[in-house]
Coordinates of C-alpha atoms in Angstrom, one line a residue:
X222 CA 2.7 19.5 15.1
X223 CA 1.8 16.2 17.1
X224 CA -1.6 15.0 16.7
X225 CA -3.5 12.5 18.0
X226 CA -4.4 9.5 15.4
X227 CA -6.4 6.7 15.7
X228 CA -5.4 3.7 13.5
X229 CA -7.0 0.7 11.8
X230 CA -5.6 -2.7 10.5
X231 CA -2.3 -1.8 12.7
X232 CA -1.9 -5.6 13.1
X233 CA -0.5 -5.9 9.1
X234 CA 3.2 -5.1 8.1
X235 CA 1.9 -1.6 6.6
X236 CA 0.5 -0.8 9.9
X237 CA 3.0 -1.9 11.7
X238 CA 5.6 0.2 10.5
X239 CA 3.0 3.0 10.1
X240 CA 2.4 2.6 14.3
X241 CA 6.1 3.1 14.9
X242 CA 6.5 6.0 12.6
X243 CA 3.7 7.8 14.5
X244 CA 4.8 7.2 17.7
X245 CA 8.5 8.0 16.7
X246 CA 7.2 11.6 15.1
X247 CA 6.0 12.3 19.0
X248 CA 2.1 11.6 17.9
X249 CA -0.3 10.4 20.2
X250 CA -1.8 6.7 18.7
X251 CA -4.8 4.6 19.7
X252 CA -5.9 1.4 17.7
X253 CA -8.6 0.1 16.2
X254 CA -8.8 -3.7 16.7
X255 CA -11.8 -6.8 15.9
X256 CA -11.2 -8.7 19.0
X257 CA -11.2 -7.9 22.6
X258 CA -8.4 -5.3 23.7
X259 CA -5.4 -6.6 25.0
X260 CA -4.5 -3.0 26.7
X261 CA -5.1 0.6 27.3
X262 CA -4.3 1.8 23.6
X263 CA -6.3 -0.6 21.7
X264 CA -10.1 -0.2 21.1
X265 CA -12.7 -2.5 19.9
X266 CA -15.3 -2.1 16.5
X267 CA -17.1 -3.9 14.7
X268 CA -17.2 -2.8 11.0
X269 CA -19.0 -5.6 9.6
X270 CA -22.7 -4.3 11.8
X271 CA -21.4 -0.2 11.6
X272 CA -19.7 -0.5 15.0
X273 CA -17.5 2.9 15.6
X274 CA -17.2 3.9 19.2
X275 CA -18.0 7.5 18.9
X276 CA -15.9 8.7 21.9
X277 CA -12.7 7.7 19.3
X278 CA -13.7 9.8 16.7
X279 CA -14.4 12.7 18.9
X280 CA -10.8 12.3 19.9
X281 CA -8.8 11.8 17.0
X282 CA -7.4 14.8 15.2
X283 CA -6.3 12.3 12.3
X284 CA -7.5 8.7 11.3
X285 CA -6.2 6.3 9.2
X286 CA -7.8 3.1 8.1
X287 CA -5.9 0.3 6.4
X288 CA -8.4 -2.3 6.9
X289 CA -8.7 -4.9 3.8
X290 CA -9.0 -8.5 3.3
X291 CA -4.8 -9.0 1.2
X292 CA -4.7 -8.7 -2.4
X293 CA -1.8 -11.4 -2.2
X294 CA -3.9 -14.1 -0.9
X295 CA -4.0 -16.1 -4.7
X296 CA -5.7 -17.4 -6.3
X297 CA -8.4 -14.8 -6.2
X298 CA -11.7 -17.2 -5.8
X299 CA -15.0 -15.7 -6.4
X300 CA -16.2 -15.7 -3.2
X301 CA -12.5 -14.2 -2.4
X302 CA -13.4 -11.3 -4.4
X303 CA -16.5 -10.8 -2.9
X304 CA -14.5 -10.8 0.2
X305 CA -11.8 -7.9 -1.2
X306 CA -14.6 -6.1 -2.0
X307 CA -17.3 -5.9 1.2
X308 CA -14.3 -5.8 3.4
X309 CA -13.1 -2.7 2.4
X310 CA -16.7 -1.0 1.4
X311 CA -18.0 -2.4 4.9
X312 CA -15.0 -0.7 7.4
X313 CA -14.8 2.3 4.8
X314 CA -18.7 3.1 5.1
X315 CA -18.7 2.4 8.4
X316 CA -15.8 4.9 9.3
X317 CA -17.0 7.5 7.0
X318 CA -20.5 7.5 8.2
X319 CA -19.0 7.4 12.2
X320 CA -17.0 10.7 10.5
X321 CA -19.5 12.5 9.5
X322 CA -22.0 11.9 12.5
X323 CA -19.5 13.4 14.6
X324 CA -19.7 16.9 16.9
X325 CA -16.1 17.2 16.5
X326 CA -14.6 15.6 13.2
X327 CA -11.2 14.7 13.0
X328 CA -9.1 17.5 10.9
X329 CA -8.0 14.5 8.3
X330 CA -9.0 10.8 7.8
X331 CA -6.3 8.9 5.3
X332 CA -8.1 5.8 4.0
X333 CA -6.0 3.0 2.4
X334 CA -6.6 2.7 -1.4
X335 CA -4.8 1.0 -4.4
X336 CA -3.1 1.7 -7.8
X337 CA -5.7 -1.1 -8.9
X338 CA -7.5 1.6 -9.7
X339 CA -5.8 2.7 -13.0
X340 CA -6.5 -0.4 -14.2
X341 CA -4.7 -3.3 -16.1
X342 CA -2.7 -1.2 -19.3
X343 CA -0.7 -1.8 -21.4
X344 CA -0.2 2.4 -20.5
X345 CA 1.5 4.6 -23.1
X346 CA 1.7 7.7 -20.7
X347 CA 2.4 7.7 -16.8
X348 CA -0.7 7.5 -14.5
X349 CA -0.9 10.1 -12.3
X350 CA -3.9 10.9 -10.1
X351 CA -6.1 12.6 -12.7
X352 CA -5.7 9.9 -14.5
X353 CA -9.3 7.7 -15.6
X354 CA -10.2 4.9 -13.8
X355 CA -9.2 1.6 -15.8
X356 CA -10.5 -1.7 -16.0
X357 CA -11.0 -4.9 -14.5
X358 CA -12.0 -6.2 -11.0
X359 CA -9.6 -4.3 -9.2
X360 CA -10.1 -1.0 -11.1
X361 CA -13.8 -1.2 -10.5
X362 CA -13.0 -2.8 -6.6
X363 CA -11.3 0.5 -5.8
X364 CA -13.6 3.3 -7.2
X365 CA -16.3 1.6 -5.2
X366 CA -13.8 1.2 -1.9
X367 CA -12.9 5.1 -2.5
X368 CA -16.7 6.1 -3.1
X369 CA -17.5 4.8 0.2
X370 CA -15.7 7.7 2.1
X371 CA -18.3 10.3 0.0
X372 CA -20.5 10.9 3.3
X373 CA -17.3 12.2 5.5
X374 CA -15.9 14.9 2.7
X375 CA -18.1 17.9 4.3
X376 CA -16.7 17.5 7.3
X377 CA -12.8 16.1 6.7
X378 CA -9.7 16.3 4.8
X379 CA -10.1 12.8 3.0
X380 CA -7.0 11.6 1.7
X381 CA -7.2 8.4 -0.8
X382 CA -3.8 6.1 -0.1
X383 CA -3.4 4.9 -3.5
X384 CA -0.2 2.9 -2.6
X385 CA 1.8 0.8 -5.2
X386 CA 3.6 -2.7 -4.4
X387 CA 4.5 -2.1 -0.6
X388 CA 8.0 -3.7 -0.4
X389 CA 9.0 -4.8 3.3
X390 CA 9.6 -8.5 4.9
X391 CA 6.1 -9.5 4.2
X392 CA 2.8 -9.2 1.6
X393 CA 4.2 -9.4 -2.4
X394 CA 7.5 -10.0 -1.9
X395 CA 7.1 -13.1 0.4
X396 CA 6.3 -15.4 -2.7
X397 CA 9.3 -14.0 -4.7
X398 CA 11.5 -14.6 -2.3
X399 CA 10.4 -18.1 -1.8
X400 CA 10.7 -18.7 -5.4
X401 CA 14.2 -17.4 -5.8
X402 CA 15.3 -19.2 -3.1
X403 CA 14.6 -21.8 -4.8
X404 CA 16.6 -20.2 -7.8
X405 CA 13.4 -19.7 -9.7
X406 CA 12.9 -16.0 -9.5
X407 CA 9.9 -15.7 -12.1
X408 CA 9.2 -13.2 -15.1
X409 CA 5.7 -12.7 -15.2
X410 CA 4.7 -13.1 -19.2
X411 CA 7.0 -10.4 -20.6
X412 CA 8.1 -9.1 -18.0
X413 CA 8.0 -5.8 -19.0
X414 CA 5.0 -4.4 -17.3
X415 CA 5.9 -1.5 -14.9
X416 CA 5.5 -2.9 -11.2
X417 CA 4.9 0.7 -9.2
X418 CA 6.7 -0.1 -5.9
X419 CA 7.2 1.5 -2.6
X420 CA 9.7 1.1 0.0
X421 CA 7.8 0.1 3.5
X422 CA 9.7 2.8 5.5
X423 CA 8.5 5.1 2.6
X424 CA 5.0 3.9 2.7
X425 CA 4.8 4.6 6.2
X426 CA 6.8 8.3 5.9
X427 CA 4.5 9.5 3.5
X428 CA 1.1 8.5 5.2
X429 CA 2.9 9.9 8.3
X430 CA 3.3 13.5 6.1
X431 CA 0.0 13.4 4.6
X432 CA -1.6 13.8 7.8
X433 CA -0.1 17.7 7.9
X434 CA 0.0 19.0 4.4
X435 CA -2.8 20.7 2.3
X436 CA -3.6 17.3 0.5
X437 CA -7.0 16.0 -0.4
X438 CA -8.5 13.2 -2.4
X439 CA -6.1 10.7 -4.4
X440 CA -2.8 10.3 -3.4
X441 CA -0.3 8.0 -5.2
X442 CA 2.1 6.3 -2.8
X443 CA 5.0 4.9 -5.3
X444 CA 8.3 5.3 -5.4
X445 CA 9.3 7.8 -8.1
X446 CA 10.7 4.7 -10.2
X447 CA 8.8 3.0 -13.0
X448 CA 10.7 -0.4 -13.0
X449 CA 9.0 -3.6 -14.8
X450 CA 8.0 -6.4 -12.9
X451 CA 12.0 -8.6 -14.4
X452 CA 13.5 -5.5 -12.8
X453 CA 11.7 -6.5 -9.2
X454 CA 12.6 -10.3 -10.0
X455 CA 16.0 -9.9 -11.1
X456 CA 16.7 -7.5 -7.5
X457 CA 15.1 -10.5 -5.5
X458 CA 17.2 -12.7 -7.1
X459 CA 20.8 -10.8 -7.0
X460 CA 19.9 -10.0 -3.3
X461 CA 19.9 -13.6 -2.5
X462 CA 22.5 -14.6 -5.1
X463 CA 20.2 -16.5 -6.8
X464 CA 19.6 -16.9 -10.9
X465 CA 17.1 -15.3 -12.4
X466 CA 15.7 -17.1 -15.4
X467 CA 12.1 -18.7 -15.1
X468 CA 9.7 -17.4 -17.8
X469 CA 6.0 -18.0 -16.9
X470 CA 4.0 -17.2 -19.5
X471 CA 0.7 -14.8 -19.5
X472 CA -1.7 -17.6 -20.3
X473 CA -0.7 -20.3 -18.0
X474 CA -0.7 -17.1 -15.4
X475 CA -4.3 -16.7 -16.5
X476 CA -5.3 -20.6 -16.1
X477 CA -3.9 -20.6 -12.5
X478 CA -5.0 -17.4 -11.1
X479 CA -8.3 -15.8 -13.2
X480 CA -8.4 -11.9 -12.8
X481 CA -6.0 -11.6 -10.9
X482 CA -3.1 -12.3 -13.3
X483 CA -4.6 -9.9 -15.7
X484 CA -5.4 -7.5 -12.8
X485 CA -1.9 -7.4 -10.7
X486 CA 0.9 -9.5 -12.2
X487 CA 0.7 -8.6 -15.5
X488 CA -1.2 -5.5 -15.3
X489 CA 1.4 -2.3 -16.5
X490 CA 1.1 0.5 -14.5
X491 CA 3.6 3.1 -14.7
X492 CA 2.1 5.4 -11.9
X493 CA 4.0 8.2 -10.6
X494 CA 3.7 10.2 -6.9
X495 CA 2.8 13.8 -8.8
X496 CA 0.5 15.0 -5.7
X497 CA 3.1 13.6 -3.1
X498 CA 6.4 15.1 -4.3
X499 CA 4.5 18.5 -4.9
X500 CA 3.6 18.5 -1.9
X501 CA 6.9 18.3 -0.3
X502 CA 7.2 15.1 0.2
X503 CA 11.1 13.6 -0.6
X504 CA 11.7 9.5 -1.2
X505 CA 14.4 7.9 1.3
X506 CA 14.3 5.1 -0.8
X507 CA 14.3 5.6 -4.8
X508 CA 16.8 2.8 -5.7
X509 CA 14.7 -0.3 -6.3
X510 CA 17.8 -2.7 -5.1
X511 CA 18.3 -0.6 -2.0
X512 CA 14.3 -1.2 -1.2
X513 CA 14.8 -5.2 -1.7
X514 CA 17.8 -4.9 0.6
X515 CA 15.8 -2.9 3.0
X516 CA 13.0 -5.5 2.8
X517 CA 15.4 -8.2 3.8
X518 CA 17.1 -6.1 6.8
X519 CA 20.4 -5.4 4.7
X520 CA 22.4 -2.6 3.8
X521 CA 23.0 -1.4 0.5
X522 CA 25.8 -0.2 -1.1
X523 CA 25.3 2.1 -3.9
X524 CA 27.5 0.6 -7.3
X525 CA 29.2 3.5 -7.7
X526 CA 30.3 3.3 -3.8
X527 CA 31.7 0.0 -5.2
X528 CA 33.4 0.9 -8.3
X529 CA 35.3 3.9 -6.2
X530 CA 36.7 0.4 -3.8
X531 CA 38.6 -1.2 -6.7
X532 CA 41.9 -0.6 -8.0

């Protein structure tokens, strides 16, 4: 079934890969862009003053918005978090209120979201999505970025992108890689909080899917994995052949960063993709060294693929 989709934030590695999946499933794809269009695909708003051509939305049979000021911007000032906050309530509202003024609504409208929202842990069960809201700036941050689609539910298929750590060539993985290559991979205080991750080429299948199956509300986009955040480290650093040894601990995390040590780095979130894999959904990518190879543009050979090469 192709559809036609308009897309926000398409600039960012997330959307980029998510562009080129669309296209590549035979879908028809405009863009929603800030600045002046550069050609006949890309279209201009303005979600800071409510700013959604109505002709777009009229067209699209799907929309997805991944518009956000980066969570991996540190440290997280205050007036930063201000900024995570309004830029995601301001596009959201916007786009939800363009939604539901519309004569002819698209059929689904996936809107980026965060694991953030189950909070900081330590967790003693997995977090799937009827799982209660946690806490902390984040947690609170993304109930009020997911209530702000509330005014299109009447009249679309709302979908709630709650994706884990995206791993590709940029965002979270850029400052590990820098570290290790300086043979510092870091453990983040323990080290043992689980890190929900996602391969980028996943990321992008499963928004891609979502657009066509019977799913609604939150959706966890993670990699069926619950790895710790030494399991990510130590993958960085074998990847580049680096050691892995540098033990920062939680509160000189906490001095450098504020909140958002407590709400990302050391945060333990074993989340799992329940609503995803039910609905039909199936991982490419559920090796977390074969993701980190991926990220860096390499191929990955499974161990036991190995062992079988030996004498």
């Amino acid at each position: 079934m192709t559809m036609r989709v308009l897309l926000s934030g398409a600039s960012g590695m997330i959307g980029t890969a998510l562009r080129m999946r669309v296209r590549d499933m035979g879908h028809e794809v405009r863009l929603l862009v800030r600045r002046p269009p550069r050609h006949s695909l890309e279209v201009q708003w303005d979600p800071s003053s409510g700013t959604v051509p109505s002709g777009q939305i009229e067209w699209a049979d799907a929309v997805i918005s991944l518009s956000g000021a980066s969570l991996s911007r540190l440290p997280w000032s205050a007036a930063y978090r201000r900024e995570i906050l309004s830029s995601r309530v301001r596009s959201t509202s916007a786009m939800a209120t363009a939604i539901a003024a519309s004569q002819h609504p698209p059929t689904v409208w996936a809107n980026a979201s965060a694991v953030g929202y189950y909070g900081r842990g330590p967790a003693l069960d997995p977090f799937d999505e009827e799982s209660a809201q946690g806490t902390g700036f984040l947690a609170d941050a993304v109930a009020e970025w997911e209530a702000a689609t509330a005014p299109a539910r009447e009249s679309t298929r709302v979908v709630l992108l709650r994706s884990g750590v995206v791993l590709g060539p940029m965002g979270a993985l850029t400052p590990l890689t820098l570290a290790a290559r300086f043979g510092l991979s870091p453990t983040f205080g323990s080290g043992a909080q689980r890190w929900p991750w996602v391969a980028l080429t996943d990321e992008a299948r499963a928004i891609e899917h979502i657009l066509t199956v019977d799913v609604s509300g939150p959706v966890n986009i993670v990699a069926p994995a619950l790895n710790t955040q030494s399991d990510v480290a130590d993958a960085v650093a074998r990847q580049l052949r680096r050691p892995s040894w540098l033990r920062i601990a939680a509160p000189l995390m906490r001095a450098g960063l504020g909140v958002a040590a407590d709400d990302m780095l050391l945060a333990d979130q074993p989340v799992i993709p329940q609503k995803l894999e039910d609905s039909g959904f199936e991982f490419e990518i559920v090796e977390l060294d074969q993701a980190i190879a991926a990220a860096y543009g390499r191929t990955w050979t499974p161990p036991a693929a190995l062992d079988a090469t030996r004498p």
